[in-house]
Amino acid sequence: MIRDITLGQYYHADSVIHRLDPRTKLVGTFFFIIALFLVKNPLGYAVAAIYLALVIKLSTVPLRFMLRGMKAIVFLLLLTVGFNLFLTPGEPIWEWWKLSISAEGVRIAYTMAIRLSFLVIGSSIMTLTTTPNNLTDGLEKLLSPLKKIRIPVHEIAMMMSIALRFIPILLEETDKIMKAQMARGADFESGNIIKRTKALVPILVPLFISAFRRANDLAMAMEARCYKGGDGRTKMKPLKYAARDRLAYLAIFAMLAACIIVGRMI
Amino acid sequence: MSIIFNHVSKSYDADTQLKTDALKDVSFKIDDGEFVGLIGHTGSGKSTLVQHMNGLLKPTSGEIYVDGKDIADKEYSLKDLRGKVGLVFQYPEHQLFETTVFEDVCYGPKNLGLEKKEVELRAYEALKQVGIEDDYFYQSPFDLSGGQKRRAAIAGVLAMKPEVLILDEPTAGLDPKGREEILELVSRLHRENNITVILVSHSMDDVADYADRILVMDHGKLVYDDTVHEVFKHVKELEEMGLAIPQVTYMMYDIAAKGVDVSTDITTIDEAVEEIMKVWSK
Amino acid sequence: MSLIRSKALSFEYIRRDEEGNVEGITRAVDNVSLDVQQGDFVAILGHNGSGKSTLAKHINAILHPTEGTVWVDGMDTSDENNLWQVRQTAGMVFQNPDNQIIGQVVEEDVGFGPENLGVPTPEIWQRVEESLKAVGMSEYRNHSPNKLSGGQKQRVSIAGVIAMHPKCIILDEPTAMLDPSGRKEVIRAARALNDVEKITVILITHYMEEVIYAGKVLVMDKGHIKMQGSPREIFSRVEELKELRLAVPQVTLLAHELKKRGLPIPDGILTTYELTEALMKIKRTEG
């Protein structure tokens, strides 16, 4: 059922990773991804793996939640591995009919597989330990220098957080509208592509109308509560770096340095 | 046309920790031509229950028979079922989508695969039944008033000529005038067209005035299945479920508690007036 | 002191067809004069389209009068310079519980108003705490609004308004989309605000049983104020109320019928308790 989809997939716990400032986690994830792409040898990946394992351990989020994120990309992963395995030119080490695998292909395939899965696990640690709201706050603060070049950072962050609030509501609504039209004999499952696309009209029209009605209501409610943009606003939960964030930054840079030294130079 | 539920249970996320039982071992039978009120607090499972009646949801265990046939049967056509058992959702006006009222009402019968003539005839009849004037037929449904929109949406289901009409909270969000209009409409459809009606509501007053029989749901269980008078005897239990019995019934209990010998078996104002006059003019 | 006052307030809007041609002009509020004192609990009753919500939106400066003037705490609501001050003084809660909660966590939503007002952080926390307590939602402070019942969501919305420290709170059909227990919760919260926090409450509704606690009831129809008075005065005019097709509570109707049949029952019965007492009194004098 549609409403079973949880967005943002936040896993509630009280670990040191959870308590880190969202900015630290955003920066950390960013550098981790960079590190992954700088590493060139298996030893470097081992360093990244140790780092990742440590963070997972600290986060106290059960491993299966991390791996759940992997499910979504299994297909992509297989595809990438397959392509690289068979289509990388080079000296074949194995041949069968028209398919051949080169040593180079094997190397690229396994690096891609490691990179992709580490990337997904790494970023899901961030989303699993940070509430969506916190994440938008962090982004807003990190990107606030862009305000100087007239990028409406506050407005973008506000839009993101409103979207996050309304996505579950609209998903539930979609489910309800679908059922209501099915009760009127609608059929979304048979017919060719054109027929199926047409069958969506009775869902999309009411959904858009409802979204607009909600937007209208919400705008009125926000104005009634004196919302007038980002200027002059204070924050209930202002972001503040703590000692643990400084330590975390240290760890992040150590990881980056280690990955570069071990992964590129040895 | 009869609807039989035989030990129907429904649970979501059955194999996870989040397992919730929306329906627990529900059994009952609704006969042709009945007017049944289905009552329960928000989240009691009443909406889940009615969505099983036209095959929108499938039970985790148990069987549902409509007209004697198991609707889980592979041969059974869900399309036919949805033509026979019409379900009007809560806030049905949110499902309107066509450019004109008339076309919107045509959507249901068109889906049943009927001929164009028949489709239009049914749409016309249905709109007349709910009391929407010809002037509005070719207007956008979004230009109608709140009460009209809801009636147009009900017409959209009526046009499928269902033998059973289920309405999920049909008066939600309407003002008293709109509420009265809808309830009158439902009662007229029941009387004149002999449609079996299942009225889902959390308002005891609405149900007391119209239904012959009441089903009460609580935490996914069917707690009571009896006549209006019998069900309203369980004042305490109903209160604990967050359901209020009609004010006049309360009133009679209050009087009886003062030691006056009055009948508490009263659910409407007229009954209360008669009873009080009988006792007080002695 | 009068907190909210309107003089000869009228509001018109222009109806247009799909091509944008003017189809007609609707006078949603017609020549309404209103006077609400600090600390009052005023209920406005009426059907959809009676103009009651339009009237309410004037008090919060969401709408501005076509003719006449509205003053909130002495400020003219049509004056742009007063806009934010007016909205802070007269807070508003709307009908749809889902479409007015902005935060993804209850406490953050309650903090939204004070944040907009530029209240310093420690004070925001204090206000959030107090406001959640006032509506009895403290234990849900870390919940997601999506997991709350309708009545709870509306109480969060009320807390969100109280946190702005208004003098008056306007509840625009806060119960129309709720089930009976949700309705009770919201009305109870509104009464507590008036009794305990001494906030002026304007409750707009079409449920008659919700107005019995008000100090004063206004009945609107077609943009006019048709009746006004204490709940008892209003409830004694059963025939007029029926004509306006308002749903008169069963016990009031019952009392009215019994009176017509000759029993000496006072006018304007509001609760089952009152009617029982009246009936018992008759028994005693007879017996």
Tab-separated table of C-alpha atoms in Angstrom, chain B:
chain	number	residue	atom	x	y	z
B	1	MET	CA	-28.746	-9.115	-2.522
B	2	SER	CA	-27.056	-10.324	0.613
B	3	ILE	CA	-23.565	-9.734	1.945
B	4	ILE	CA	-22.045	-12.316	4.270
B	5	PHE	CA	-18.781	-11.902	6.183
B	6	ASN	CA	-17.439	-15.160	7.539
B	7	HIS	CA	-14.676	-14.754	10.150
B	8	VAL	CA	-12.996	-11.964	8.230
B	9	SER	CA	-9.705	-10.619	9.572
B	10	LYS	CA	-7.389	-8.076	8.067
B	11	SER	CA	-3.932	-7.135	9.228
B	12	TYR	CA	-1.364	-4.802	7.763
B	13	ASP	CA	2.388	-5.431	7.782
B	14	ALA	CA	1.586	-8.952	8.929
B	15	ASP	CA	5.177	-10.189	9.080
B	16	THR	CA	6.781	-7.164	10.726
B	17	GLN	CA	6.768	-5.620	14.176
B	18	LEU	CA	4.439	-2.923	12.891
B	19	LYS	CA	1.655	-5.490	12.541
B	20	THR	CA	-1.730	-3.901	13.037
B	21	ASP	CA	-5.022	-5.726	13.070
B	22	ALA	CA	-7.579	-3.599	11.287
B	23	LEU	CA	-10.289	-6.258	11.458
B	24	LYS	CA	-10.484	-9.125	13.903
B	25	ASP	CA	-12.695	-12.091	13.159
B	26	VAL	CA	-15.710	-10.182	11.873
B	27	SER	CA	-18.847	-12.140	10.926
B	28	PHE	CA	-22.297	-10.845	9.987
B	29	LYS	CA	-24.937	-10.969	7.296
B	30	ILE	CA	-26.712	-8.084	5.652
B	31	ASP	CA	-29.949	-8.902	3.831
B	32	ASP	CA	-31.623	-7.411	0.844
B	33	GLY	CA	-33.368	-4.105	1.492
B	34	GLU	CA	-31.948	-3.417	4.932
B	35	PHE	CA	-30.866	-0.017	6.240
B	36	VAL	CA	-27.841	-0.687	8.408
B	37	GLY	CA	-25.883	1.831	10.437
B	38	LEU	CA	-22.201	1.083	10.935
B	39	ILE	CA	-20.798	2.968	13.877
B	40	GLY	CA	-17.389	3.305	15.403
B	41	HIS	CA	-14.798	5.746	16.603
B	42	THR	CA	-12.171	7.002	14.140
B	43	GLY	CA	-9.765	4.129	13.619
B	44	SER	CA	-12.208	1.451	14.792
B	45	GLY	CA	-11.979	-0.345	11.459
B	46	LYS	CA	-15.312	0.698	9.996
B	47	SER	CA	-13.822	2.190	6.819
B	48	THR	CA	-11.605	-0.867	6.390
B	49	LEU	CA	-14.670	-3.052	6.772
B	50	VAL	CA	-16.684	-1.402	4.013
B	51	GLN	CA	-13.735	-1.435	1.629
B	52	HIS	CA	-13.853	-5.208	1.834
B	53	MET	CA	-17.453	-5.238	0.668
B	54	ASN	CA	-16.605	-4.248	-2.890
B	55	GLY	CA	-13.248	-5.961	-3.099
B	56	LEU	CA	-11.018	-2.883	-2.715
B	57	LEU	CA	-9.317	-4.638	0.148
B	58	LYS	CA	-8.788	-8.351	0.473
B	59	PRO	CA	-9.113	-10.124	3.802
B	60	THR	CA	-6.047	-11.707	5.384
B	61	SER	CA	-8.286	-14.585	6.399
B	62	GLY	CA	-11.977	-15.437	6.178
B	63	GLU	CA	-14.437	-15.253	3.299
B	64	ILE	CA	-16.867	-12.697	1.957
B	65	TYR	CA	-19.934	-13.830	0.019
B	66	VAL	CA	-21.959	-11.454	-2.066
B	67	ASP	CA	-25.192	-12.936	-3.391
B	68	GLY	CA	-23.980	-16.317	-2.258
B	69	LYS	CA	-20.724	-16.204	-4.213
B	70	ASP	CA	-17.235	-15.969	-2.759
B	71	ILE	CA	-15.756	-12.727	-4.070
B	72	ALA	CA	-12.211	-14.047	-3.705
B	73	ASP	CA	-13.007	-16.591	-6.419
B	74	LYS	CA	-10.865	-16.225	-9.533
B	75	GLU	CA	-13.958	-16.401	-11.755
B	76	TYR	CA	-15.657	-13.637	-9.818
B	77	SER	CA	-15.627	-10.327	-11.696
B	78	LEU	CA	-14.645	-7.444	-9.466
B	79	LYS	CA	-16.013	-5.039	-12.028
B	80	ASP	CA	-19.488	-6.567	-11.692
B	81	LEU	CA	-19.122	-6.449	-7.928
B	82	ARG	CA	-18.329	-2.750	-7.971
B	83	GLY	CA	-21.377	-2.168	-10.134
B	84	LYS	CA	-23.551	-4.009	-7.627
B	85	VAL	CA	-22.028	-2.656	-4.421
B	86	GLY	CA	-21.631	1.109	-4.707
B	87	LEU	CA	-19.233	2.727	-2.251
B	88	VAL	CA	-19.339	6.461	-1.634
B	89	PHE	CA	-16.129	7.507	0.102
B	90	GLN	CA	-15.731	10.167	2.751
B	91	TYR	CA	-15.598	13.637	1.176
B	92	PRO	CA	-16.577	12.122	-2.202
B	93	GLU	CA	-16.510	15.549	-3.850
B	94	HIS	CA	-12.724	15.306	-3.766
B	95	GLN	CA	-12.936	12.690	-6.497
B	96	LEU	CA	-14.704	14.855	-9.071
B	97	PHE	CA	-12.480	15.419	-12.070
B	98	GLU	CA	-14.411	15.872	-15.331
B	99	THR	CA	-15.083	19.170	-17.056
B	100	THR	CA	-18.847	18.961	-16.526
B	101	VAL	CA	-21.053	17.519	-13.824
B	102	PHE	CA	-22.819	15.289	-16.336
B	103	GLU	CA	-19.618	13.778	-17.728
B	104	ASP	CA	-18.351	13.128	-14.257
B	105	VAL	CA	-21.451	11.142	-13.400
B	106	CYS	CA	-21.009	9.196	-16.670
B	107	TYR	CA	-17.580	7.948	-15.559
B	108	GLY	CA	-18.898	5.051	-13.470
B	109	PRO	CA	-21.385	3.553	-15.924
B	110	LYS	CA	-18.874	4.078	-18.754
B	111	ASN	CA	-16.373	1.969	-16.827
B	112	LEU	CA	-18.976	-0.767	-16.618
B	113	GLY	CA	-18.756	-0.938	-20.405
B	114	LEU	CA	-22.335	0.137	-21.090
B	115	GLU	CA	-23.512	1.697	-24.347
B	116	LYS	CA	-23.344	5.463	-24.649
B	117	LYS	CA	-27.132	5.830	-24.630
B	118	GLU	CA	-27.510	3.766	-21.498
B	119	VAL	CA	-24.645	5.607	-19.823
B	120	GLU	CA	-26.247	8.974	-20.423
B	121	LEU	CA	-29.665	7.776	-19.406
B	122	ARG	CA	-28.306	6.522	-16.106
B	123	ALA	CA	-26.346	9.708	-15.487
B	124	TYR	CA	-29.461	11.751	-16.133
B	125	GLU	CA	-31.550	9.613	-13.785
B	126	ALA	CA	-28.929	9.672	-11.059
B	127	LEU	CA	-28.577	13.450	-11.152
B	128	LYS	CA	-32.355	13.766	-10.943
B	129	GLN	CA	-32.452	11.391	-7.996
B	130	VAL	CA	-30.004	13.483	-5.993
B	131	GLY	CA	-31.921	16.625	-6.878
B	132	ILE	CA	-29.487	18.443	-9.149
B	133	GLU	CA	-31.274	20.680	-11.613
B	134	ASP	CA	-30.688	20.538	-15.386
B	135	ASP	CA	-29.097	24.006	-15.277
B	136	TYR	CA	-26.083	22.606	-13.491
B	137	PHE	CA	-25.522	19.576	-15.754
B	138	TYR	CA	-23.023	21.254	-18.042
B	139	GLN	CA	-21.279	23.366	-15.458
B	140	SER	CA	-17.910	22.496	-14.032
B	141	PRO	CA	-18.398	20.371	-10.917
B	142	PHE	CA	-15.976	22.675	-9.139
B	143	ASP	CA	-18.401	25.576	-9.428
B	144	LEU	CA	-21.112	23.847	-7.409
B	145	SER	CA	-21.731	24.596	-3.746
B	146	GLY	CA	-20.400	22.213	-1.093
B	147	GLY	CA	-23.659	20.332	-0.637
B	148	GLN	CA	-24.282	20.128	-4.392
B	149	LYS	CA	-20.802	18.801	-5.033
B	150	ARG	CA	-21.386	16.036	-2.573
B	151	ARG	CA	-24.725	15.142	-4.118
B	152	ALA	CA	-23.147	15.127	-7.589
B	153	ALA	CA	-20.469	12.773	-6.300
B	154	ILE	CA	-23.114	10.474	-4.854
B	155	ALA	CA	-24.882	10.550	-8.229
B	156	GLY	CA	-21.610	9.308	-9.717
B	157	VAL	CA	-22.026	6.104	-7.724
B	158	LEU	CA	-25.812	5.861	-8.127
B	159	ALA	CA	-25.416	5.957	-11.907
B	160	MET	CA	-23.848	2.522	-11.656
B	161	LYS	CA	-27.245	1.319	-10.372
B	162	PRO	CA	-25.898	-0.455	-7.317
B	163	GLU	CA	-28.118	-2.803	-5.353
B	164	VAL	CA	-26.211	-1.977	-2.195
B	165	LEU	CA	-25.175	1.586	-1.431
B	166	ILE	CA	-22.466	2.131	1.165
B	167	LEU	CA	-21.825	5.674	2.344
B	168	ASP	CA	-18.740	6.402	4.438
B	169	GLU	CA	-19.475	9.410	6.666
B	170	PRO	CA	-21.626	11.078	4.015
B	171	THR	CA	-22.363	14.108	6.201
B	172	ALA	CA	-18.803	14.883	7.320
B	173	GLY	CA	-17.962	18.558	7.123
B	174	LEU	CA	-21.439	19.654	5.999
B	175	ASP	CA	-23.552	22.195	7.840
B	176	PRO	CA	-26.882	21.087	9.392
B	177	LYS	CA	-28.866	21.934	6.285
B	178	GLY	CA	-26.524	19.972	4.025
B	179	ARG	CA	-26.508	17.126	6.501
B	180	GLU	CA	-30.265	16.908	6.551
B	181	GLU	CA	-30.433	16.981	2.752
B	182	ILE	CA	-28.012	14.093	2.387
B	183	LEU	CA	-29.701	11.949	5.023
B	184	GLU	CA	-33.116	12.616	3.489
B	185	LEU	CA	-31.718	11.650	0.098
B	186	VAL	CA	-30.315	8.388	1.409
B	187	SER	CA	-33.518	7.539	3.210
B	188	ARG	CA	-35.544	8.263	0.047
B	189	LEU	CA	-33.295	6.049	-2.068
B	190	HIS	CA	-33.835	3.294	0.446
B	191	ARG	CA	-37.613	3.715	0.541
B	192	GLU	CA	-38.389	4.362	-3.083
B	193	ASN	CA	-35.709	2.462	-4.951
B	194	ASN	CA	-35.429	-0.295	-2.389
B	195	ILE	CA	-31.645	0.002	-2.284
B	196	THR	CA	-29.881	-1.733	0.590
B	197	VAL	CA	-28.108	1.026	2.520
B	198	ILE	CA	-25.080	0.803	4.778
B	199	LEU	CA	-24.494	4.126	6.474
B	200	VAL	CA	-21.101	4.538	8.117
B	201	SER	CA	-21.071	7.235	10.743
B	202	HIS	CA	-19.723	8.336	14.072
B	203	SER	CA	-22.868	10.278	14.745
B	204	MET	CA	-25.382	8.199	16.660
B	205	ASP	CA	-28.091	10.770	16.053
B	206	ASP	CA	-27.840	10.388	12.266
B	207	VAL	CA	-28.068	6.646	12.504
B	208	ALA	CA	-30.763	6.447	15.167
B	209	ASP	CA	-33.256	8.306	13.013
B	210	TYR	CA	-32.847	6.174	9.897
B	211	ALA	CA	-31.312	2.744	10.448
B	212	ASP	CA	-33.190	-0.421	11.477
B	213	ARG	CA	-30.087	-2.163	12.636
B	214	ILE	CA	-26.726	-1.068	13.941
B	215	LEU	CA	-23.302	-2.636	13.763
B	216	VAL	CA	-20.806	-1.206	16.253
B	217	MET	CA	-17.082	-1.534	15.603
B	218	ASP	CA	-14.343	-1.049	18.172
B	219	HIS	CA	-10.642	-1.793	17.731
B	220	GLY	CA	-11.318	-3.901	14.667
B	221	LYS	CA	-13.947	-6.037	16.355
B	222	LEU	CA	-17.639	-6.166	15.703
B	223	VAL	CA	-18.947	-5.484	19.208
B	224	TYR	CA	-22.697	-5.165	18.693
B	225	ASP	CA	-25.005	-6.195	15.900
B	226	ASP	CA	-28.583	-5.511	16.844
B	227	THR	CA	-31.596	-3.231	16.506
B	228	VAL	CA	-31.161	0.450	17.322
B	229	HIS	CA	-33.002	0.082	20.626
B	230	GLU	CA	-31.019	-2.908	21.791
B	231	VAL	CA	-27.664	-1.329	20.939
B	232	PHE	CA	-28.438	1.941	22.699
B	233	LYS	CA	-29.084	0.033	25.900
B	234	HIS	CA	-25.319	-0.329	26.275
B	235	VAL	CA	-24.807	3.275	27.344
B	236	LYS	CA	-21.696	2.694	29.445
B	237	GLU	CA	-19.915	0.478	26.959
B	238	LEU	CA	-20.646	2.822	24.066
B	239	GLU	CA	-19.306	5.748	26.050
B	240	GLU	CA	-16.106	3.891	26.761
B	241	MET	CA	-15.672	3.398	23.032
B	242	GLY	CA	-15.919	7.156	22.564
B	243	LEU	CA	-19.424	6.933	21.116
B	244	ALA	CA	-22.193	9.087	22.467
B	245	ILE	CA	-25.757	7.839	22.465
B	246	PRO	CA	-28.457	10.341	21.434
B	247	GLN	CA	-29.068	13.150	23.908
B	248	VAL	CA	-32.683	12.125	24.464
B	249	THR	CA	-31.645	8.607	25.444
B	250	TYR	CA	-29.263	10.097	28.020
B	251	MET	CA	-32.061	12.288	29.219
B	252	MET	CA	-34.321	9.288	29.884
B	253	TYR	CA	-31.548	7.523	31.781
B	254	ASP	CA	-31.061	10.651	33.918
B	255	ILE	CA	-34.753	10.778	34.744
B	256	ALA	CA	-34.883	7.086	35.543
B	257	ALA	CA	-31.875	7.532	37.828
B	258	LYS	CA	-33.934	10.053	39.816
B	259	GLY	CA	-36.336	7.261	40.664
B	260	VAL	CA	-39.036	8.063	38.124
B	261	ASP	CA	-40.492	5.022	36.414
B	262	VAL	CA	-39.863	5.885	32.753
B	263	SER	CA	-38.779	3.715	29.884
B	264	THR	CA	-35.162	4.251	28.858
B	265	ASP	CA	-35.746	2.421	25.625
B	266	ILE	CA	-36.006	5.676	23.686
B	267	THR	CA	-33.944	6.940	20.786
B	268	THR	CA	-35.868	9.774	19.114
B	269	ILE	CA	-37.414	13.039	20.249
B	270	ASP	CA	-40.919	11.917	19.334
B	271	GLU	CA	-40.610	8.820	21.465
B	272	ALA	CA	-39.276	10.901	24.351
B	273	VAL	CA	-42.155	13.388	24.117
B	274	GLU	CA	-44.727	10.584	24.178
B	275	GLU	CA	-43.089	8.800	27.091
B	276	ILE	CA	-42.651	11.929	29.218
B	277	MET	CA	-46.192	13.107	28.536
B	278	LYS	CA	-47.525	9.664	29.443
B	279	VAL	CA	-45.678	9.580	32.755
B	280	TRP	CA	-46.055	13.244	33.681
B	281	SER	CA	-49.776	13.563	32.965
B	282	LYS	CA	-50.597	10.648	35.230
